[in-house]
PDB file of N, CA, C and O in Angstrom:
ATOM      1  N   UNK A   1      39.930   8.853  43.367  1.00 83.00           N
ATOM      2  CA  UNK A   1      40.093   8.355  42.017  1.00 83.00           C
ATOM      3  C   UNK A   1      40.288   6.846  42.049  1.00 83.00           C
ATOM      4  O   UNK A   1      41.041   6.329  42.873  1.00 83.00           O
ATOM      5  N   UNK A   2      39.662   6.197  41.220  1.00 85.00           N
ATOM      6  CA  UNK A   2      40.110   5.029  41.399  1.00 85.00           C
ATOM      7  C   UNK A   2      41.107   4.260  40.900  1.00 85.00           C
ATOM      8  O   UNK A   2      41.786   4.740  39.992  1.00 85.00           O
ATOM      9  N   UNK A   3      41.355   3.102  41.321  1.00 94.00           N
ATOM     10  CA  UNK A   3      43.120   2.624  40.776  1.00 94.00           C
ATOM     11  C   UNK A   3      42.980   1.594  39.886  1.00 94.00           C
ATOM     12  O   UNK A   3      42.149   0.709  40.090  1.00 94.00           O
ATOM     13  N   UNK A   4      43.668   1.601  38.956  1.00 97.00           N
ATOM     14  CA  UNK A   4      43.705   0.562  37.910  1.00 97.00           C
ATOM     15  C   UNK A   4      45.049  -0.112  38.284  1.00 97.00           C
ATOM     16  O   UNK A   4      45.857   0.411  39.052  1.00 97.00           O
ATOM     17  N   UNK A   5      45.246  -1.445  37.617  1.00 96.00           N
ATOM     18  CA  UNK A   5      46.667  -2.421  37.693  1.00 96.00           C
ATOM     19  C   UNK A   5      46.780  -2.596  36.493  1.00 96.00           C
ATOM     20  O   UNK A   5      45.846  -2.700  35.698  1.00 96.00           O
ATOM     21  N   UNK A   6      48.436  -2.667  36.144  1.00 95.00           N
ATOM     22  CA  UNK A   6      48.435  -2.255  34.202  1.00 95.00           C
ATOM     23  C   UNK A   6      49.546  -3.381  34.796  1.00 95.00           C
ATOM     24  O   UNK A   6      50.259  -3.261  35.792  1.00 95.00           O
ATOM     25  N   UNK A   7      49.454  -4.535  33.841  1.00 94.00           N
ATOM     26  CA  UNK A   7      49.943  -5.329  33.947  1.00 94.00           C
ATOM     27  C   UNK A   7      50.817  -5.859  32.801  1.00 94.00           C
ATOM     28  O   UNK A   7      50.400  -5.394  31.741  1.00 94.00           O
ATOM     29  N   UNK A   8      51.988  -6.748  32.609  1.00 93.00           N
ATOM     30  CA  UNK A   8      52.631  -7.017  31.413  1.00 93.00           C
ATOM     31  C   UNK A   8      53.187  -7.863  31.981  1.00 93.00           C
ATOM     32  O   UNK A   8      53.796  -7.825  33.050  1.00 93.00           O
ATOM     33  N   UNK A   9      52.835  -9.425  30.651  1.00 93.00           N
ATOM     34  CA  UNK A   9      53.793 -10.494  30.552  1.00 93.00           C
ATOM     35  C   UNK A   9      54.185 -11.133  29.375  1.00 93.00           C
ATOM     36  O   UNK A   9      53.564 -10.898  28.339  1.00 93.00           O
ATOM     37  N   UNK A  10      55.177 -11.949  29.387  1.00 92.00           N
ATOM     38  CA  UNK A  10      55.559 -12.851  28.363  1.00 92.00           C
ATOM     39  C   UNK A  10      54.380 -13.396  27.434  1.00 92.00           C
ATOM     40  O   UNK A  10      53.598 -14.175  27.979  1.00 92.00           O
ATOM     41  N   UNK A  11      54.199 -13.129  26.314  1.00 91.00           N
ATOM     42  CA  UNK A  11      53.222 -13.916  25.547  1.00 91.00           C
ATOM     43  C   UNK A  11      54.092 -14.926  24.226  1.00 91.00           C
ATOM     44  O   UNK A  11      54.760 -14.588  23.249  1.00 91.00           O
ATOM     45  N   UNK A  12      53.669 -16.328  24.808  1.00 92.00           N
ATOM     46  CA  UNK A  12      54.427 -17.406  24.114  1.00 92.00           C
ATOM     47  C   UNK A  12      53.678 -17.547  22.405  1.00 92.00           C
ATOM     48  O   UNK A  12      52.575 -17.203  21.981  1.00 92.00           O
ATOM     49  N   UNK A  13      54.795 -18.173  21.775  1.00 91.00           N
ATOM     50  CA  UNK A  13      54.107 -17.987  20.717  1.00 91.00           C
ATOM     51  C   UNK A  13      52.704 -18.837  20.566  1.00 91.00           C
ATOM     52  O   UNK A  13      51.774 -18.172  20.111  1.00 91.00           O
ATOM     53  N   UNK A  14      52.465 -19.985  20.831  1.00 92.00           N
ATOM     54  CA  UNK A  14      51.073 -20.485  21.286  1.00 92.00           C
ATOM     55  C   UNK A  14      49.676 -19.754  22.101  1.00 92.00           C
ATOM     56  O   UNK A  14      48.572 -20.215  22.394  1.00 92.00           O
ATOM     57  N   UNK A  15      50.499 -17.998  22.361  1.00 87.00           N
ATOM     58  CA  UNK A  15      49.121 -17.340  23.103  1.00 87.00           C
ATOM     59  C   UNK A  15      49.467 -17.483  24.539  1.00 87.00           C
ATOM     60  O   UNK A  15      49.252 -16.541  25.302  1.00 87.00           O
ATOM     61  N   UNK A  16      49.988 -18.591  24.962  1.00 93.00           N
ATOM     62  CA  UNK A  16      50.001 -18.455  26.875  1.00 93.00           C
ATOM     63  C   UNK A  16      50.924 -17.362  27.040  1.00 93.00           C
ATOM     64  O   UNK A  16      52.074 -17.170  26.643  1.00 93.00           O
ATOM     65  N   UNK A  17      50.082 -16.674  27.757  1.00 92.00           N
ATOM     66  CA  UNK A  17      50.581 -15.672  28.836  1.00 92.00           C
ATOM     67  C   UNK A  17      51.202 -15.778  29.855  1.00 92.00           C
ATOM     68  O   UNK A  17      50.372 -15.776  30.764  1.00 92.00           O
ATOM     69  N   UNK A  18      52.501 -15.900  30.375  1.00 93.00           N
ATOM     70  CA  UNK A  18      52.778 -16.284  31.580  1.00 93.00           C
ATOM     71  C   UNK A  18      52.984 -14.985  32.791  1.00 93.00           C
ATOM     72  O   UNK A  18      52.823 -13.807  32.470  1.00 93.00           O
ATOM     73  N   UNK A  19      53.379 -15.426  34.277  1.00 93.00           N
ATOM     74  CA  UNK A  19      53.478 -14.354  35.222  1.00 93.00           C
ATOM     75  C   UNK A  19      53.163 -13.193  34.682  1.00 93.00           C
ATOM     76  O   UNK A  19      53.276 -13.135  33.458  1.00 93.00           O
ATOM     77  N   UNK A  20      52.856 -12.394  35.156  1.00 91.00           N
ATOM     78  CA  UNK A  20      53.012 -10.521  34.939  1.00 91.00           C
ATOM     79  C   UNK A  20      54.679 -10.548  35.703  1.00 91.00           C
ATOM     80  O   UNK A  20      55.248 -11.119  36.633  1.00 91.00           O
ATOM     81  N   UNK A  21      54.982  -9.545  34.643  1.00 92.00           N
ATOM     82  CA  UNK A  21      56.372  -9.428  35.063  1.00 92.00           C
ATOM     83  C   UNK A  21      56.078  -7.383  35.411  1.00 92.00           C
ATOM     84  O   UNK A  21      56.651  -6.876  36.375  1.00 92.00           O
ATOM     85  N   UNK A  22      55.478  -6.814  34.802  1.00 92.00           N
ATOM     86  CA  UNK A  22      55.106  -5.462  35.549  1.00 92.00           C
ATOM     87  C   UNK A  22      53.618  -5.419  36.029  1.00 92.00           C
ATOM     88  O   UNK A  22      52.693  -5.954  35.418  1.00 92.00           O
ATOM     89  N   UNK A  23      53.495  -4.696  37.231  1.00 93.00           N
ATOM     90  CA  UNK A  23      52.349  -4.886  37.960  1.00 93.00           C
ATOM     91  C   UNK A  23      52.440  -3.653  38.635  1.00 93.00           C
ATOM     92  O   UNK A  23      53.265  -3.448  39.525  1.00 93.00           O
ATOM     93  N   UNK A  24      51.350  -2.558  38.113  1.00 94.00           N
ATOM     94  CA  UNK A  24      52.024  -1.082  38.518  1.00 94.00           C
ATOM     95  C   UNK A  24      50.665  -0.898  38.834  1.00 94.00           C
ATOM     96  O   UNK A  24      49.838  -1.760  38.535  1.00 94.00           O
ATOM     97  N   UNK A  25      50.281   0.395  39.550  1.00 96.00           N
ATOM     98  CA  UNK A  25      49.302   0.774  39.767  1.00 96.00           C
ATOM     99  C   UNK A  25      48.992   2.026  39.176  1.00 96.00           C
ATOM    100  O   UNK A  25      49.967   2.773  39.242  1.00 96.00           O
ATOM    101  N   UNK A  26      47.776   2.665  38.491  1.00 95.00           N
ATOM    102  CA  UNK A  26      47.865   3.725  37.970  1.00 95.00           C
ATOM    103  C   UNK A  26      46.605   4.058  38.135  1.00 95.00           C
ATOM    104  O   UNK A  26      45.631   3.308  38.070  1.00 95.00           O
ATOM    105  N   UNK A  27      46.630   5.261  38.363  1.00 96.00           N
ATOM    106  CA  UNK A  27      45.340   6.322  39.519  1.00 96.00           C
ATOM    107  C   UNK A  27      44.715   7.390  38.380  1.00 96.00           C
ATOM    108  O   UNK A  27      45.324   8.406  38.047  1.00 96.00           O
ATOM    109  N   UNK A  28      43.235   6.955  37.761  1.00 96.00           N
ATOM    110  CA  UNK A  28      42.725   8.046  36.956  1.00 96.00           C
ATOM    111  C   UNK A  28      41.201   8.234  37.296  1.00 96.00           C
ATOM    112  O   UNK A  28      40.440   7.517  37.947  1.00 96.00           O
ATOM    113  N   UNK A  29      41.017   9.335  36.698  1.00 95.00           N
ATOM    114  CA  UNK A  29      39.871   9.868  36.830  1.00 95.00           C
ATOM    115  C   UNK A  29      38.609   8.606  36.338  1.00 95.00           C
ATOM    116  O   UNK A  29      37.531   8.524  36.927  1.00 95.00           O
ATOM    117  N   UNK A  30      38.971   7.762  35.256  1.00 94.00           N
ATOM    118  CA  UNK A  30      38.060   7.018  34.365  1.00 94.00           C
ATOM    119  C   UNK A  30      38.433   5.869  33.529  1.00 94.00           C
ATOM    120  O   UNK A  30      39.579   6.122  33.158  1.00 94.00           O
ATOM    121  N   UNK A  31      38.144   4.969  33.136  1.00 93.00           N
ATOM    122  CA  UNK A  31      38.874   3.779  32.263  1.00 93.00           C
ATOM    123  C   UNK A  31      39.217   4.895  30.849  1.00 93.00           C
ATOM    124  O   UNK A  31      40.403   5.070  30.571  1.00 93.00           O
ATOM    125  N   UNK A  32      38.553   5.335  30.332  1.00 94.00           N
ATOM    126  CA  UNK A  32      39.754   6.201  29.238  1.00 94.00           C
ATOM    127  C   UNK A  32      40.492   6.583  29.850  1.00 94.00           C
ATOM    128  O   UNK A  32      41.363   5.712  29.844  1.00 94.00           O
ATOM    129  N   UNK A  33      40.880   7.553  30.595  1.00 96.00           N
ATOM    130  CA  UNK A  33      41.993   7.895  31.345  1.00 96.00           C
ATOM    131  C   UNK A  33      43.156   7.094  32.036  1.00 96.00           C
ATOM    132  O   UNK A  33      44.320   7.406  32.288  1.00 96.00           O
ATOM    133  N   UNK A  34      42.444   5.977  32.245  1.00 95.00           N
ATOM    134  CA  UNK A  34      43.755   4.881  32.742  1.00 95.00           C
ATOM    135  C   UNK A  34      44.002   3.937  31.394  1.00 95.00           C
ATOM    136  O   UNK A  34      44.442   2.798  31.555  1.00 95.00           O
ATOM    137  N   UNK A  35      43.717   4.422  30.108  1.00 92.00           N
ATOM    138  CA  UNK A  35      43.512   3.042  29.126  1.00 92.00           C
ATOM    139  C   UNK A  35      45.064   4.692  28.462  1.00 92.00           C
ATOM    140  O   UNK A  35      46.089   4.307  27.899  1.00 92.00           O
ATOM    141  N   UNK A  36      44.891   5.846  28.649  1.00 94.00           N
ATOM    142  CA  UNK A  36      45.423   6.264  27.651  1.00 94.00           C
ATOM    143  C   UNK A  36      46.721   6.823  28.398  1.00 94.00           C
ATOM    144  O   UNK A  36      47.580   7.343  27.687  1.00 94.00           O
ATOM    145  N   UNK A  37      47.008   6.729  30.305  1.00 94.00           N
ATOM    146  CA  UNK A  37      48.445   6.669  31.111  1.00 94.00           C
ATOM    147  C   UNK A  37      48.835   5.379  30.271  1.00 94.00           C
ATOM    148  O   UNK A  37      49.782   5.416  29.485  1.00 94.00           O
ATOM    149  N   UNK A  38      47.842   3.894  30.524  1.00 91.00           N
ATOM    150  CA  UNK A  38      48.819   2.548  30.235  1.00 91.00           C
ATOM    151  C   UNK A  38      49.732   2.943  29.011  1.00 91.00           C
ATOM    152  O   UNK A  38      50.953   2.825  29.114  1.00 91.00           O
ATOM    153  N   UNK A  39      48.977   3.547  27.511  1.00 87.00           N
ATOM    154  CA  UNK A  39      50.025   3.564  26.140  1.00 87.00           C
ATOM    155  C   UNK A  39      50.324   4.944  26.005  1.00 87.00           C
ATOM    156  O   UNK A  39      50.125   5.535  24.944  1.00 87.00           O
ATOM    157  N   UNK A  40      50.935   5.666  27.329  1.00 89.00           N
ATOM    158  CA  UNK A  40      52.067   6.556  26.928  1.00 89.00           C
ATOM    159  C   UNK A  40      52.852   6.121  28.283  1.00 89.00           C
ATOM    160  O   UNK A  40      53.443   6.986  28.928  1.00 89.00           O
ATOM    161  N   UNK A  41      52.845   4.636  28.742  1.00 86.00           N
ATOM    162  CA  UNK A  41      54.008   4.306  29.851  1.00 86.00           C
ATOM    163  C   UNK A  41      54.986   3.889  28.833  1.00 86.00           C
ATOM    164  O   UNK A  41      54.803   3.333  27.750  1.00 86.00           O
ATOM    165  N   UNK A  42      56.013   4.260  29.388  1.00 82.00           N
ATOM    166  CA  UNK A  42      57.532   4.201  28.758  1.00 82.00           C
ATOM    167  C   UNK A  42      58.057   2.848  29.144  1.00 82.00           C
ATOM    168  O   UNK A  42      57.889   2.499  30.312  1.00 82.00           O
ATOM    169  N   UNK A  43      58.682   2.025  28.293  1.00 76.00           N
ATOM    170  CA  UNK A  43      58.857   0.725  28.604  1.00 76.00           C
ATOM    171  C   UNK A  43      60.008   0.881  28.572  1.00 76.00           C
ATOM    172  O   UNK A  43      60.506   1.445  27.597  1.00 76.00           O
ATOM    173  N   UNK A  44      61.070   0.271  30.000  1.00 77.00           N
ATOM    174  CA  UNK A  44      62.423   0.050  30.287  1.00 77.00           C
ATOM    175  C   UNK A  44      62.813  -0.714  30.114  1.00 77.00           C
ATOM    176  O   UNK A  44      62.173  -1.680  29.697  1.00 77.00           O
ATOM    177  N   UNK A  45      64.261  -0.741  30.358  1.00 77.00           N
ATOM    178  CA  UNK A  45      65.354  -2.041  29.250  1.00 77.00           C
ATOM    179  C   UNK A  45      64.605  -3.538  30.005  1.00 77.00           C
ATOM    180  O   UNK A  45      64.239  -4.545  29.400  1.00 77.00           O
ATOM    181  N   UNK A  46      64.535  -3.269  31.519  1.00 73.00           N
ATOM    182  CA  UNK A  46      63.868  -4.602  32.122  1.00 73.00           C
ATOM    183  C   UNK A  46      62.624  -5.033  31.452  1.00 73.00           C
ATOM    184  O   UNK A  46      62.403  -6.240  31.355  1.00 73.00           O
ATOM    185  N   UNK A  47      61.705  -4.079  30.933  1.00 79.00           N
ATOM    186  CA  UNK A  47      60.191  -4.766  30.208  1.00 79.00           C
ATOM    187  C   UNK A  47      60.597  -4.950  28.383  1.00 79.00           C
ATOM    188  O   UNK A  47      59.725  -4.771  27.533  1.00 79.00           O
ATOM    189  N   UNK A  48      61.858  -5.279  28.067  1.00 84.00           N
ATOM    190  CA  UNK A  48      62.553  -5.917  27.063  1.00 84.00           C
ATOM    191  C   UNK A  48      61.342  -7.154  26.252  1.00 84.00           C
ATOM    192  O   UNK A  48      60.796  -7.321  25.161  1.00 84.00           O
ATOM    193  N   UNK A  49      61.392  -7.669  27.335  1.00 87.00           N
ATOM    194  CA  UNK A  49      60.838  -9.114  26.954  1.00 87.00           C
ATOM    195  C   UNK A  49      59.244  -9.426  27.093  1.00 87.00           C
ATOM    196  O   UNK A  49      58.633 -10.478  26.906  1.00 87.00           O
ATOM    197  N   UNK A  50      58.743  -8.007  27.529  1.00 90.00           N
ATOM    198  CA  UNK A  50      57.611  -8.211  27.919  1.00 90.00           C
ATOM    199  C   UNK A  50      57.139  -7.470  26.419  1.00 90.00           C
ATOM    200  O   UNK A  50      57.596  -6.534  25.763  1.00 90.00           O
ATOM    201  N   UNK A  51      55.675  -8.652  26.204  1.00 88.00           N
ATOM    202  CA  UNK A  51      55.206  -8.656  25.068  1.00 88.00           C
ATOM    203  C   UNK A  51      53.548  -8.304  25.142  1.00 88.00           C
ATOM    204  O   UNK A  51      52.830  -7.885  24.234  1.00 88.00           O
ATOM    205  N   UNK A  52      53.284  -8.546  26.206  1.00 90.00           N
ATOM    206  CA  UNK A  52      51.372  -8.262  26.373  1.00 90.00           C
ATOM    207  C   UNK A  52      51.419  -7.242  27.668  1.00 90.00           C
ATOM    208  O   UNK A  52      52.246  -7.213  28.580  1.00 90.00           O
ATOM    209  N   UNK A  53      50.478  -6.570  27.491  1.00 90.00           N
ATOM    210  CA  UNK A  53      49.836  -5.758  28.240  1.00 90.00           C
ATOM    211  C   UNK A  53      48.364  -5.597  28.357  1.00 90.00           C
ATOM    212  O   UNK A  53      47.515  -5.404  27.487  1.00 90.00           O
ATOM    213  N   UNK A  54      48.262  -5.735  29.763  1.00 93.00           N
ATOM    214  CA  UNK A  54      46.305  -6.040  30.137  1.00 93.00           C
ATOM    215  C   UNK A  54      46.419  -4.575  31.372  1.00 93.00           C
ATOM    216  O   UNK A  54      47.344  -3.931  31.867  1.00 93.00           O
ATOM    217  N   UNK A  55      45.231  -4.564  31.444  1.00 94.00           N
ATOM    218  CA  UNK A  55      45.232  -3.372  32.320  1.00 94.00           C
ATOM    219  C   UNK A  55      43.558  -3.874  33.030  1.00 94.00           C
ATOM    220  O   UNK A  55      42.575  -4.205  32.366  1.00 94.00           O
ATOM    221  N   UNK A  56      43.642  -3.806  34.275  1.00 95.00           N
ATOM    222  CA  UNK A  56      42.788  -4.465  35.449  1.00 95.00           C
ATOM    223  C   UNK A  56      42.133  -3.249  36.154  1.00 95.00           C
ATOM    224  O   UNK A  56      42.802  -2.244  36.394  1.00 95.00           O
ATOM    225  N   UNK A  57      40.524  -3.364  36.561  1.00 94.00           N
ATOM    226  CA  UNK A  57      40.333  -2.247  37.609  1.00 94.00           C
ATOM    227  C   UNK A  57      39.562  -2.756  39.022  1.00 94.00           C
ATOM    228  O   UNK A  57      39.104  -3.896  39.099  1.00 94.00           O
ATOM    229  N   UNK A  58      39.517  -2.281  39.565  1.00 93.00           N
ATOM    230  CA  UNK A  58      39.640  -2.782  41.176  1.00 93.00           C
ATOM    231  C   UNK A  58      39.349  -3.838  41.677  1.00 93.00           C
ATOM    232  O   UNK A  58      39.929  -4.370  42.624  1.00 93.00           O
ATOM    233  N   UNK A  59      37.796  -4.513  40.687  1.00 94.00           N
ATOM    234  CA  UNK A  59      37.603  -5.362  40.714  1.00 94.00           C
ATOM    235  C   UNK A  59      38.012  -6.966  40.186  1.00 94.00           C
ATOM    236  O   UNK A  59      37.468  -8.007  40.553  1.00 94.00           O
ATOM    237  N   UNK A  60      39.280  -6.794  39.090  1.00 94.00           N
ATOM    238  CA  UNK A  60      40.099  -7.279  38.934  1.00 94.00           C
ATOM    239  C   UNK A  60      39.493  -7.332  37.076  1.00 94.00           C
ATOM    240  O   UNK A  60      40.066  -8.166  36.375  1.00 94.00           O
ATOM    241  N   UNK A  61      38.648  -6.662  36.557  1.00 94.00           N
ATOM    242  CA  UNK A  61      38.090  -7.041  35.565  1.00 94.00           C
ATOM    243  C   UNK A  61      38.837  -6.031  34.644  1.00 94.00           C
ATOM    244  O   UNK A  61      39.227  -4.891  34.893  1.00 94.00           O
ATOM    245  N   UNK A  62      38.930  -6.828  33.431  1.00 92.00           N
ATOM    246  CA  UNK A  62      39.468  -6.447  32.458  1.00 92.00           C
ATOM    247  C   UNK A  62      39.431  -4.904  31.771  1.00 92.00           C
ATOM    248  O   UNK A  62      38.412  -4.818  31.086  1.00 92.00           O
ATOM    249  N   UNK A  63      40.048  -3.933  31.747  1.00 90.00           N
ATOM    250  CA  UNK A  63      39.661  -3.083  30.980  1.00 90.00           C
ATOM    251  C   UNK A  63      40.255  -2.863  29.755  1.00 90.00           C
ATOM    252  O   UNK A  63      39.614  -2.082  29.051  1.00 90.00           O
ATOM    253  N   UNK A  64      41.578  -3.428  29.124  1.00 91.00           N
ATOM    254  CA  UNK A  64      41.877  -3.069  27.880  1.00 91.00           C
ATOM    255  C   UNK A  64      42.996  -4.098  28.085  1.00 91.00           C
ATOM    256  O   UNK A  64      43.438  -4.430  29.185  1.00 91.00           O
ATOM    257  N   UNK A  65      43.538  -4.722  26.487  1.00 89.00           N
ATOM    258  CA  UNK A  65      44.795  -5.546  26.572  1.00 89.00           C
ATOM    259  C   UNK A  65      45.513  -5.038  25.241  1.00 89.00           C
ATOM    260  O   UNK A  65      45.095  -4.181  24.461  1.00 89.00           O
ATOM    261  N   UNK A  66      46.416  -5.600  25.188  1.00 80.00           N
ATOM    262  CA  UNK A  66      47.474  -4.998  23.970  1.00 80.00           C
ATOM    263  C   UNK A  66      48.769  -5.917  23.926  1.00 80.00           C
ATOM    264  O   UNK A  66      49.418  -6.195  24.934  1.00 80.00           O
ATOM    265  N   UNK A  67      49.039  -6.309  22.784  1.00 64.00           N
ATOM    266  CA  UNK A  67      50.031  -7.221  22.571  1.00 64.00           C
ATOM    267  C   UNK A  67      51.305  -6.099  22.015  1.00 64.00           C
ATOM    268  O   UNK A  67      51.266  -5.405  20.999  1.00 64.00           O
ATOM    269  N   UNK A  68      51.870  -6.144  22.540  1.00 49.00           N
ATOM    270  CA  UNK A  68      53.564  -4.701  22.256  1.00 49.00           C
ATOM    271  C   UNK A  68      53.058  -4.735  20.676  1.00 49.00           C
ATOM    272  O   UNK A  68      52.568  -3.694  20.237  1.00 49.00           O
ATOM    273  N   UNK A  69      53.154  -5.858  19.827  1.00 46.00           N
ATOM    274  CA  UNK A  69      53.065  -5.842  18.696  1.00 46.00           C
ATOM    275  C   UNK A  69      52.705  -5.076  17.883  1.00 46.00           C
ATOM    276  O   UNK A  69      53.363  -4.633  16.941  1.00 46.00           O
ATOM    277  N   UNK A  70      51.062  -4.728  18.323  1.00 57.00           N
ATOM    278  CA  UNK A  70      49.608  -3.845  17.652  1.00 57.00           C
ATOM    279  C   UNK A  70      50.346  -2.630  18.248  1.00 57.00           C
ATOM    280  O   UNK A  70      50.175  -1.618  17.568  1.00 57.00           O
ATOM    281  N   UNK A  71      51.052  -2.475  19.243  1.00 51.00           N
ATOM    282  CA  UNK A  71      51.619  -0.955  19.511  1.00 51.00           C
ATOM    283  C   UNK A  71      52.405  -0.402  18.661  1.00 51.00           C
ATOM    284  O   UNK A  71      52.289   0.777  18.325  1.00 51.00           O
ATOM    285  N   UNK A  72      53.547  -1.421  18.093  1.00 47.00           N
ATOM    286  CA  UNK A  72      54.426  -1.219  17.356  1.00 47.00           C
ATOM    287  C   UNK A  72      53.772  -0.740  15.915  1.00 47.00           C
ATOM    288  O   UNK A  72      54.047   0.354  15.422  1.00 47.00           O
ATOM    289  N   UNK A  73      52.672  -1.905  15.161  1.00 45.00           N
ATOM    290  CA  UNK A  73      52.656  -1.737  13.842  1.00 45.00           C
ATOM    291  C   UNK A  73      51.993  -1.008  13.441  1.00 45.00           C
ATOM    292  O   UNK A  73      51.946  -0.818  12.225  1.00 45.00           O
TER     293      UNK A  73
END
């Protein structure tokens, strides 16, 4: 199966993204399948502050992003 990297950092109010502060690895059958583990991961008191979420596949290329925000509203 191949591995995706679901990543989350600080997004300033100007848009910069800084460090990834989570950097997890998550193992699915398919980019739907790793797009729909990333938004049922449970966010802990430490990912508080973390505001964006991108999700990466092997090749380091983009497969889906999400600002906490659009999750929330």
């Amino acid at each position: 199966m191949p591995a995706y990297r679901l990543r989350g950092a600080v997004r300033a109010p100007d848009g910069e993204i800084g460090p990834p502060l989570i950097d997890e690895v998550i193992t699915a059958a398919d980019r739907a399948e790793a797009v729909r583990l990333a938004n049922a991961r449970e966010t802990t008191p430490p990912d508080e502050q973390v505001n964006a979420l991108w999700l990466v596949d092997e090749s380091d290329n983009l497969v889906w992003s999400l600002r906490l925000a659009d999750r929330e509203g």
